[in-house]
Short mmCIF file of C-alpha atoms in Angstrom, two decimals:
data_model
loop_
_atom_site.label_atom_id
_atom_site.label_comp_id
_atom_site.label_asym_id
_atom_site.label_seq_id
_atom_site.Cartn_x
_atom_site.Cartn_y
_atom_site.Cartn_z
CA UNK A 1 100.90 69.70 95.72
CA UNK A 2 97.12 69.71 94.50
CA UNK A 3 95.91 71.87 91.95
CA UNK A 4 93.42 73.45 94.41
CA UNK A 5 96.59 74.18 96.93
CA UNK A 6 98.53 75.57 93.82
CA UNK A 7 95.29 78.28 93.43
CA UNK A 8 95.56 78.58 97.43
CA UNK A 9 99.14 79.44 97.03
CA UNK A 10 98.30 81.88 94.74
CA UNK A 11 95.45 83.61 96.22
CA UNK A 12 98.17 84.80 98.79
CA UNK A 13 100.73 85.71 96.33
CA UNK A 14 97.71 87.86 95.40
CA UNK A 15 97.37 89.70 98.41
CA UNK A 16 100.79 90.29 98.69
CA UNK A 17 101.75 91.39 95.68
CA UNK A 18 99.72 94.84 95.16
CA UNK A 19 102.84 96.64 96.66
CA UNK A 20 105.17 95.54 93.37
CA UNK A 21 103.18 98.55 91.49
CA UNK A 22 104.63 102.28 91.20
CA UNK A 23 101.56 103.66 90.10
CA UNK A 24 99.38 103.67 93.25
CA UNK A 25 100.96 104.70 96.57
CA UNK A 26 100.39 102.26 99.30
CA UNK A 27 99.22 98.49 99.05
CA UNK A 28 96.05 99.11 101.22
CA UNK A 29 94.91 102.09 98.43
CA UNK A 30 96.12 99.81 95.59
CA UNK A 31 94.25 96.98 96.66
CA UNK A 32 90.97 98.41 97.37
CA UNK A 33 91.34 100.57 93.96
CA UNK A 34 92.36 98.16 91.09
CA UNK A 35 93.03 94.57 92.03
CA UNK A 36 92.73 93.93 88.36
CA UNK A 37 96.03 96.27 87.60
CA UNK A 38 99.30 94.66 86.51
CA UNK A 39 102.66 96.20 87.16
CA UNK A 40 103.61 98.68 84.25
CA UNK A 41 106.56 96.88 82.59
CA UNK A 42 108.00 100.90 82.31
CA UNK A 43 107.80 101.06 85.92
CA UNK A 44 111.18 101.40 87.79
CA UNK A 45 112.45 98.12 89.02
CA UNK A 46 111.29 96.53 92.87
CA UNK A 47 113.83 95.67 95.34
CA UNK A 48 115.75 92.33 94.25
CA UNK A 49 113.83 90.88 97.47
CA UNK A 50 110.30 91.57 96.24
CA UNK A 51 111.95 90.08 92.50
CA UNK A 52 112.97 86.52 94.34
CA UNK A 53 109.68 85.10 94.98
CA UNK A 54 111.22 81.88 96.11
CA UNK A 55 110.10 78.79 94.44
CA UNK A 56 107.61 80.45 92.97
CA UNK A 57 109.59 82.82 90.56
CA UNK A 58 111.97 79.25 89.79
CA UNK A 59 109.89 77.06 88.50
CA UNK A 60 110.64 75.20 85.49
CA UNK A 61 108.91 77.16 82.47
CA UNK A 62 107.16 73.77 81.35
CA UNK A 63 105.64 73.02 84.79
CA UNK A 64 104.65 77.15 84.95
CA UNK A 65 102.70 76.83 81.37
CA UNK A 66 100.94 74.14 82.93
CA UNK A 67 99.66 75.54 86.18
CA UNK A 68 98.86 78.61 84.86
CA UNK A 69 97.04 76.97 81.58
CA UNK A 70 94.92 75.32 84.56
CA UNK A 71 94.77 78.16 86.31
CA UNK A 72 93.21 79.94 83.45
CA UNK A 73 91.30 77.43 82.42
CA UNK A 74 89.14 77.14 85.69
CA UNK A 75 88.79 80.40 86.82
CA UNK A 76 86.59 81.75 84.31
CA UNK A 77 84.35 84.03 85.94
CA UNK A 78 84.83 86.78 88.49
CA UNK A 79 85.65 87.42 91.23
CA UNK A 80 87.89 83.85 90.68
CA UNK A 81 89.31 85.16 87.87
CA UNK A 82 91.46 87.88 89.76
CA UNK A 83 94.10 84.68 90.43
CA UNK A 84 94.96 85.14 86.61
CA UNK A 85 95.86 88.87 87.48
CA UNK A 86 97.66 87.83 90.34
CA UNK A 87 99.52 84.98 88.34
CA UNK A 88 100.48 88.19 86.42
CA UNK A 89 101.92 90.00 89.02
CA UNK A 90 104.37 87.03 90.35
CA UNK A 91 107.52 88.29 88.01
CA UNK A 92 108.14 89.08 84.36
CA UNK A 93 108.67 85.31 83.68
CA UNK A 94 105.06 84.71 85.03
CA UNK A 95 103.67 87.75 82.91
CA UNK A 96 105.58 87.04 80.02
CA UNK A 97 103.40 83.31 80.09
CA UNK A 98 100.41 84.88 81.31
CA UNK A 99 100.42 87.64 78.28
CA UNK A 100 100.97 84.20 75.82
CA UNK A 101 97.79 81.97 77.63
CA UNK A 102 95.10 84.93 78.14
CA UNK A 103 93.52 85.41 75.18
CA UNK A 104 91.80 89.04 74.02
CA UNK A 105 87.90 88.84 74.14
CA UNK A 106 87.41 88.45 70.64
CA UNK A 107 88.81 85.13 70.80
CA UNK A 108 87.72 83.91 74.26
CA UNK A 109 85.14 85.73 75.03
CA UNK A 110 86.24 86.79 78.89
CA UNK A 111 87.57 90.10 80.38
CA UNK A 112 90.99 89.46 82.27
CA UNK A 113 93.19 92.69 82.28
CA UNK A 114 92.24 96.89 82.10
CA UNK A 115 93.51 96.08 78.67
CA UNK A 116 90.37 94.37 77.75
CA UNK A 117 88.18 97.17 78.04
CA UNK A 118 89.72 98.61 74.95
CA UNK A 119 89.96 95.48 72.98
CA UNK A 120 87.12 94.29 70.40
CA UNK A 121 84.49 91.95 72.21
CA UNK A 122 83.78 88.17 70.84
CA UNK A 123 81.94 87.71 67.56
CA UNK A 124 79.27 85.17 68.42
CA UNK A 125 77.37 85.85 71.82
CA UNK A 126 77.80 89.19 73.25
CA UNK A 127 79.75 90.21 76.52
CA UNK A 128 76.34 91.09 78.77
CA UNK A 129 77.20 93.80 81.85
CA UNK A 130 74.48 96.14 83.62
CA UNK A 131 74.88 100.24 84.18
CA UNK A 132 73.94 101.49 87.82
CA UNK A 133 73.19 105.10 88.04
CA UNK A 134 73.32 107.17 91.28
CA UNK A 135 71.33 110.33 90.89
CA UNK A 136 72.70 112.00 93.50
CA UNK A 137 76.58 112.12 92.83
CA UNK A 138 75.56 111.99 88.70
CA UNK A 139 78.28 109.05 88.56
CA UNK A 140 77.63 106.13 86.41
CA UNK A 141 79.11 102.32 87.43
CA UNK A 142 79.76 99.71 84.75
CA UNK A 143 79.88 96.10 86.12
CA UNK A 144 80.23 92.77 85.03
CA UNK A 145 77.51 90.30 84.68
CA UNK A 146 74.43 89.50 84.13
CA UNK A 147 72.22 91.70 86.56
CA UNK A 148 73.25 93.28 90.17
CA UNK A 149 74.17 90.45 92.04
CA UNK A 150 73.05 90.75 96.35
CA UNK A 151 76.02 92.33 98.59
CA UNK A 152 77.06 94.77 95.47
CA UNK A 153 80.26 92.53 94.75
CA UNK A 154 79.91 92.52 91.28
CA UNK A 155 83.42 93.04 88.74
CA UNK A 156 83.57 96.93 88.56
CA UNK A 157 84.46 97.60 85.03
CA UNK A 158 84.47 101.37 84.28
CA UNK A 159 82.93 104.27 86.32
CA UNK A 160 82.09 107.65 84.68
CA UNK A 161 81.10 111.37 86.40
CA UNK A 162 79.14 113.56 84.61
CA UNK A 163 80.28 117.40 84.79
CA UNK A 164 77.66 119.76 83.48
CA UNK A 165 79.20 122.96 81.37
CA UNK A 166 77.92 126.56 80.53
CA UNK A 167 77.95 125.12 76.79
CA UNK A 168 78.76 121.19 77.18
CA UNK A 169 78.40 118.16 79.35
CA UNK A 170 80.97 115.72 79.86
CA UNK A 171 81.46 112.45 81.08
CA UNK A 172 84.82 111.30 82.71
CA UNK A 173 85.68 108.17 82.52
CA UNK A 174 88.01 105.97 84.92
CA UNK A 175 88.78 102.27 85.66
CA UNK A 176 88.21 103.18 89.18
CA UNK A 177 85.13 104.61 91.32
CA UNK A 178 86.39 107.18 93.48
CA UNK A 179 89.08 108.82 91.28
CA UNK A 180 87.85 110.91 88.06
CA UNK A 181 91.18 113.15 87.49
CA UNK A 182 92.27 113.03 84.11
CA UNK A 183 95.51 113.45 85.39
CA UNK A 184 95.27 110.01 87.14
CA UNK A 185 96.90 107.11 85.85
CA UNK A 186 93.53 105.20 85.97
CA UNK A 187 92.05 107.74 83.28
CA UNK A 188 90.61 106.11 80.37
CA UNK A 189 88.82 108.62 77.98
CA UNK A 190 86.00 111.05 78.38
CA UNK A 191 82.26 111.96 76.24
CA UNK A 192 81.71 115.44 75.54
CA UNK A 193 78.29 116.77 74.08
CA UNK A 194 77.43 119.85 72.14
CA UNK A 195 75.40 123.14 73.47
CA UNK A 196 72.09 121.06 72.49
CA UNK A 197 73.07 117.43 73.65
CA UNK A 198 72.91 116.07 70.26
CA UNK A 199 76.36 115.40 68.95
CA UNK A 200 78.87 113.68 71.50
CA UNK A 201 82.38 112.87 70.53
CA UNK A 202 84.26 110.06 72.36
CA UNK A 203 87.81 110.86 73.19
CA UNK A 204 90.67 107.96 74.50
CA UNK A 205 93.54 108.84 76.58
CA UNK A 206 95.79 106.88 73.95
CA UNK A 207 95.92 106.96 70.80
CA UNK A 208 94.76 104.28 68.53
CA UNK A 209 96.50 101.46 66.56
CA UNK A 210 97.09 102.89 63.44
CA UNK A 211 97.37 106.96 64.88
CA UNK A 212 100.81 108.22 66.05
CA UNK A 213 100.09 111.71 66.47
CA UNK A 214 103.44 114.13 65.82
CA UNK A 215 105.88 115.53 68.65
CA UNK A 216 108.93 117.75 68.62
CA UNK A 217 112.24 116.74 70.24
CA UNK A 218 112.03 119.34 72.77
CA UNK A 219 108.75 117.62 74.53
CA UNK A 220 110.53 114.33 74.37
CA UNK A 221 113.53 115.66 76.35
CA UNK A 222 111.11 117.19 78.98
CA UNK A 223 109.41 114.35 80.10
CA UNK A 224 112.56 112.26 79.96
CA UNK A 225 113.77 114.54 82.51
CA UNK A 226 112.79 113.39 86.10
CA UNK A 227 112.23 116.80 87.82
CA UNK A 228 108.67 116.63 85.34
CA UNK A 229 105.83 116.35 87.78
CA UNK A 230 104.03 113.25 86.67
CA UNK A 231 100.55 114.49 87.16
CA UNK A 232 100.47 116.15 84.04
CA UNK A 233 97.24 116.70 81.76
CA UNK A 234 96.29 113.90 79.89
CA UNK A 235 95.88 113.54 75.78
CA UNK A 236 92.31 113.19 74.49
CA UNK A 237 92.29 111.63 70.95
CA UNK A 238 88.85 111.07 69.02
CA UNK A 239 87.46 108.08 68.25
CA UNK A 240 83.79 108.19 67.77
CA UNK A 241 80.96 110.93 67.47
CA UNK A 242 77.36 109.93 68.59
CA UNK A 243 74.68 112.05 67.18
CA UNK A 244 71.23 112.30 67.73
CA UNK A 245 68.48 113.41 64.99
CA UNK A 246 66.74 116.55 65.63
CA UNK A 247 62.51 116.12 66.24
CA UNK A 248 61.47 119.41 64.92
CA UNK A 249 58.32 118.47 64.61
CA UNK A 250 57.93 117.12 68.21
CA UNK A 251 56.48 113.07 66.02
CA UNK A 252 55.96 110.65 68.84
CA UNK A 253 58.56 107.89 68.65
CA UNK A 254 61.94 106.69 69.67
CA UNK A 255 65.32 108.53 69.61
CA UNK A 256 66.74 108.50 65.98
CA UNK A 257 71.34 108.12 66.39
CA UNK A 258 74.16 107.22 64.29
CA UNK A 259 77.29 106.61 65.64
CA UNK A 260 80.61 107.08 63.43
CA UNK A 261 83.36 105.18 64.47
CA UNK A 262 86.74 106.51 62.54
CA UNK A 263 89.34 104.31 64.59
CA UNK A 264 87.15 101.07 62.94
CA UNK A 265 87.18 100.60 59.31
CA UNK A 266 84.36 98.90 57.99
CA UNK A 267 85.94 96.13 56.55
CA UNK A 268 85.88 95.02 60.13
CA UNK A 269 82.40 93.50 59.53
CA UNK A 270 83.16 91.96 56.26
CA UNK A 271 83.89 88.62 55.79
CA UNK A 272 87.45 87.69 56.94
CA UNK A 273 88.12 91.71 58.53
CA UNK A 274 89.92 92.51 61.59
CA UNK A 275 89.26 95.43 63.96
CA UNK A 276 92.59 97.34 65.23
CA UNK A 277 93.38 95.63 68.77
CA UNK A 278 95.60 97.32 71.04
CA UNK A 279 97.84 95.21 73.47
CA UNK A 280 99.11 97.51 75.78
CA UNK A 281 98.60 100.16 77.75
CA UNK A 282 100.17 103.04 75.84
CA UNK A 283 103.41 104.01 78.00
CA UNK A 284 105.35 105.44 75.22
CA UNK A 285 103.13 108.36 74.64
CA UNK A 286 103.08 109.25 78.13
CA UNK A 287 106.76 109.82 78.21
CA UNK A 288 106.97 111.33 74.16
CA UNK A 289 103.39 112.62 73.03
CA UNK A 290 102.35 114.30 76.64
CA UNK A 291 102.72 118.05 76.28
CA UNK A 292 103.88 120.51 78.18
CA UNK A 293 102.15 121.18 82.03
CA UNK A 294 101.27 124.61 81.04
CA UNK A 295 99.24 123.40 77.52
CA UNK A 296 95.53 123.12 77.70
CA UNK A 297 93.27 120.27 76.76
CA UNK A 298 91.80 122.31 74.16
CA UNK A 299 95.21 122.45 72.18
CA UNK A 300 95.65 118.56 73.24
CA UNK A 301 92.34 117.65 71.13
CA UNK A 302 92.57 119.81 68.11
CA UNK A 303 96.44 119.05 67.64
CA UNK A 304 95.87 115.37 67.51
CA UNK A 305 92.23 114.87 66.24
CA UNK A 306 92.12 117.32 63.57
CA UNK A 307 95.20 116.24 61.99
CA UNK A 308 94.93 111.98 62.25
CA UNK A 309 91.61 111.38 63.18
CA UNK A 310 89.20 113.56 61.16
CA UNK A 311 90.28 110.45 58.23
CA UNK A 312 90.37 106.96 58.49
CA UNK A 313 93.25 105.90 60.70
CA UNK A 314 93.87 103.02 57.68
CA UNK A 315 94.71 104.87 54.64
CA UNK A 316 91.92 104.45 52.19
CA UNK A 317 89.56 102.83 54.82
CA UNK A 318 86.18 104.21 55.36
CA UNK A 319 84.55 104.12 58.78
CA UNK A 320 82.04 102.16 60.17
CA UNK A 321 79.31 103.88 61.35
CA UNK A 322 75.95 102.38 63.63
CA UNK A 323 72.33 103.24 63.17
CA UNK A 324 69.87 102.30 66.15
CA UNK A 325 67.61 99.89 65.03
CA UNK A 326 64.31 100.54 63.71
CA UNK A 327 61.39 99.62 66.06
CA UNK A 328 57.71 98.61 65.21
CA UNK A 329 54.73 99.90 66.56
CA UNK A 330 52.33 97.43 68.89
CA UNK A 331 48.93 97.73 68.84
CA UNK A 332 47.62 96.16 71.94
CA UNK A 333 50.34 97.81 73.78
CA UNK A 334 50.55 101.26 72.32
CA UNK A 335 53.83 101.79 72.34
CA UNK A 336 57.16 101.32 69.78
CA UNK A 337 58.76 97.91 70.19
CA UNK A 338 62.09 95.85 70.12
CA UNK A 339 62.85 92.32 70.41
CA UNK A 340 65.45 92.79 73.58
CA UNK A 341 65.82 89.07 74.10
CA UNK A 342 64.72 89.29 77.66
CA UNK A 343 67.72 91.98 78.62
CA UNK A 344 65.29 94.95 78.79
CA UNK A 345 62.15 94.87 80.74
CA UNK A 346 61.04 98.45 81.36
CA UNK A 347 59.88 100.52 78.55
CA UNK A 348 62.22 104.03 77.91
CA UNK A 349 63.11 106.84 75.33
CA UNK A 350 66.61 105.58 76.70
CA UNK A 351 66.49 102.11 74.98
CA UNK A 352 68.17 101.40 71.90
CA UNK A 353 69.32 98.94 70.08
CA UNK A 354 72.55 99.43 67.76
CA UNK A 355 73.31 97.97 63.97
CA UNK A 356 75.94 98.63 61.02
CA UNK A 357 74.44 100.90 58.82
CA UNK A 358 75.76 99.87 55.69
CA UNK A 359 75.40 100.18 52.03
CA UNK A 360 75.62 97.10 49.08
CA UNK A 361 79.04 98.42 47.84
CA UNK A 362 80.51 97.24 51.26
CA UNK A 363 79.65 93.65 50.68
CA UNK A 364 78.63 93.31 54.17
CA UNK A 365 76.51 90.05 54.53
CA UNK A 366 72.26 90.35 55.11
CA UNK A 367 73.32 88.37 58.28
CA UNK A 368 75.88 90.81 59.55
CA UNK A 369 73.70 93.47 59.16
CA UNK A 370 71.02 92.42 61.06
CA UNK A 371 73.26 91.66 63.95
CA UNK A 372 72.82 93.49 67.31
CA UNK A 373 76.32 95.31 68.08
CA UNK A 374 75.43 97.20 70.84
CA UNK A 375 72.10 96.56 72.97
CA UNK A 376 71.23 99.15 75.71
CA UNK A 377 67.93 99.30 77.51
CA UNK A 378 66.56 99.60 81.56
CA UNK A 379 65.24 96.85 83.72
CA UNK A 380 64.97 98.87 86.58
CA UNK A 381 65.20 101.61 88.85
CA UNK A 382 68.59 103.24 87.62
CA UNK A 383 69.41 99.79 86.45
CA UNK A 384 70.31 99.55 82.64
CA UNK A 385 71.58 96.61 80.83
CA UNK A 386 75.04 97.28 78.29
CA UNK A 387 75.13 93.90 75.93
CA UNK A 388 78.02 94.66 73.57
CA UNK A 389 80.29 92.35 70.82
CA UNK A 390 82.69 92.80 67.80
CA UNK A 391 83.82 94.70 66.73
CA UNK A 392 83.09 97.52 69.43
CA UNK A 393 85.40 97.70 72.48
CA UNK A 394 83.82 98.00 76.12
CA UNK A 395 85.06 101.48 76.55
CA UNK A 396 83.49 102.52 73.53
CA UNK A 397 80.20 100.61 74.14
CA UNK A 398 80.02 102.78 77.90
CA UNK A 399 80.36 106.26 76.44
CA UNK A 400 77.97 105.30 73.50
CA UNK A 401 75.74 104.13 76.36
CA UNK A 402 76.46 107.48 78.40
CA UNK A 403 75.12 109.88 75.84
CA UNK A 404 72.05 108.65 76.34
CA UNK A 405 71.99 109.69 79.94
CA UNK A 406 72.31 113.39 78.94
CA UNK A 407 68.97 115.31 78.30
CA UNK A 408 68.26 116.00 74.96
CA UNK A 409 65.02 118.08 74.66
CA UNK A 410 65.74 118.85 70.85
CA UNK A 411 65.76 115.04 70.39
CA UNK A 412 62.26 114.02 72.03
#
């Protein structure tokens, strides 16, 4: 068989396949929702007649590491790419050589599974996506590429809702567009501001790398038990506060942030440092860190973040933390400047760009500190351009992004 019948072949599987999950009802509602989803290795097993995938689920491993190493190898870009998903879904044999071929983005450079959203981007060149707002529903679309492509078929990466408080406003954030419950397996983390919009802490549905947060037997052995109602509230750890400098004075000029990022040590940036890169999903602490139905969310944050996450998750590591970088005034245009690289093209309070604000002692070099970690500006109508890299994630890079939706009068 050709190599283009063996992707054939598995654009099928790929349609077929979307049933094997136990976290989304029907295949219809899966399909449409996440095609980029893979089957939760915790999730009960499938009938042994959706396991035997024929020749498919035989092959011999050497001739499987081949195809899919092709596989991977030529569908680089989405919405190709959703055959290496697919490949993914096949079996655990298929997965199992899928999980050893894809590489994270920091090393390749390319988003394949929901994983990647939480893993550190590539080094070099950045991973470019766009932001489109819709005013009226105050929800907030992350996509993949470039700029909006015609026919709106562009990778959906992340989707947030903004809920306005008596004393806060938050952002929800999902992997999906039409489901914002936090009690929904497609969850992902949330942004919450202060009273005056200018401190916003960034909270993860799962903990990070180094953080195992404390639980008592007695939760363990509820949610072990099966007559637990999955849909249970979901755990909000801390990773990040974004804060934005007061204008008392009401000085014409740009928005003045820092961003501290506790679940990154700085030694990330130095030469030869490694960001924490999570693999998985967290299952486990759905089944032994999720508390009780009747706790609150307030008691979920302060139990965890108070306790692990107010300190460097590495013992003796200090944070890194980002400082927007500083623009120059233009003469013959009137107005404060940054060298976007042709990514931003309408001028806005809203545009930023972000660098490691560091300090000699840290032995970060002049190079690395003049590098561009997170670029965020408009180029259009609701129509904002998110360029991102290492060692920020591309949830992280969103709700940075999203606090600079949120009005800030104190800030302007």
């Amino acid at each position: 068989m050709s190599f283009k019948g063996i992707v054939r072949e598995l654009r099928e599987i790929k349609d077929g396949i979307g049933s094997i999950s136990k976290r989304v009802g029907d295949r219809k509602h899966w399909h449409s929702r996440m095609m980029s989803h893979i089957a939760p290795d915790l999730a009960p097993n499938p009938p042994s007649d959706l396991i035997q995938q024929g020749q498919w689920a035989n092959l011999p491993p050497e001739l499987l590491l081949d195809i899919i190493q092709r596989v991977e190898e030529s569908e680089t870009t989405w919405p190709a790419r959703a055959v290496v998903v697919s490949c993914a879904s096949v079996c655990k044999s298929w997965r199992a050589i899928v999980r050893e071929i894809v590489k994270t983005p920091e090393q390749c450079g390319r988003l394949t599974f929901p994983i990647s959203l939480k893993q550190p981007g590539p080094r070099q060149s950045p991973i470019q996506c766009f932001i489109r707002r819709d005013r009226e529903t105050s929800t907030f679309y992350l996509h993949y590429g470039l700029v909006p492509s015609e026919g709106e078929k562009d990778k959906l990466l992340l989707a947030a809702k903004r809920i306005r408080r008596a004393t806060s406003t938050e952002f929800i954030i999902s992997l999906v567009a039409d489901d914002f419950s936090r009690a929904s397996s497609t969850y992902v983390g949330k942004l919450r501001s202060n009273f005056l919009g200018t401190k916003f802490t960034v909270y993860d549905s799962q903990p990070p790398c180094d953080a195992v947060p404390q639980t008592n037997s007695r939760s363990s052995r509820r949610f072990h038990s099966k007559q637990v109602s999955p849909r249970v509230p979901a755990c909000n750890y801390s990773v990040g506060t974004v804060c934005y400098e007061l204008n008392i004075l009401r000085t014409r000029g740009p928005r003045r942030m820092h961003c501290a990022m506790p679940s990154i040590p700085v030694s990330s940036i130095q030469e030869g440092g490694t960001a924490p890169t999570p693999t998985l999903f967290s299952q486990a602490y759905d089944e032994h860190f999720a508390p009780s139905p009747c706790s609150t969310e307030k008691e979920l944050v302060t139990g965890y973040s108070s306790t692990n996450l107010s300190e460097p998750h590495v013992q003796g590591a200090e944070p890194l933390v980002l400082k927007n970088k500083s623009p120059r005034w233009h003469e013959q245009l009137q107005c404060w400047c940054l060298n976007f690289r042709g990514r931003v093209t309408v001028a806005s309070v809203k545009n930023f760009q972000l660098v490691a604000a560091v300090v000699p002692s840290h032995n970060v070099s002049a190079e690395e500190q003049e590098r561009v970690i997170l670029q965020f500006g408009k180029i259009g109508k609701d129509i904002f351009t998110v360029d991102y890299r290492y060692p920020l994630s591309c949830f992280q890079a969103f709700a940075i992004c999203l606090s600079s939706f949120d009005t800030k009068p104190a800030c302007e």
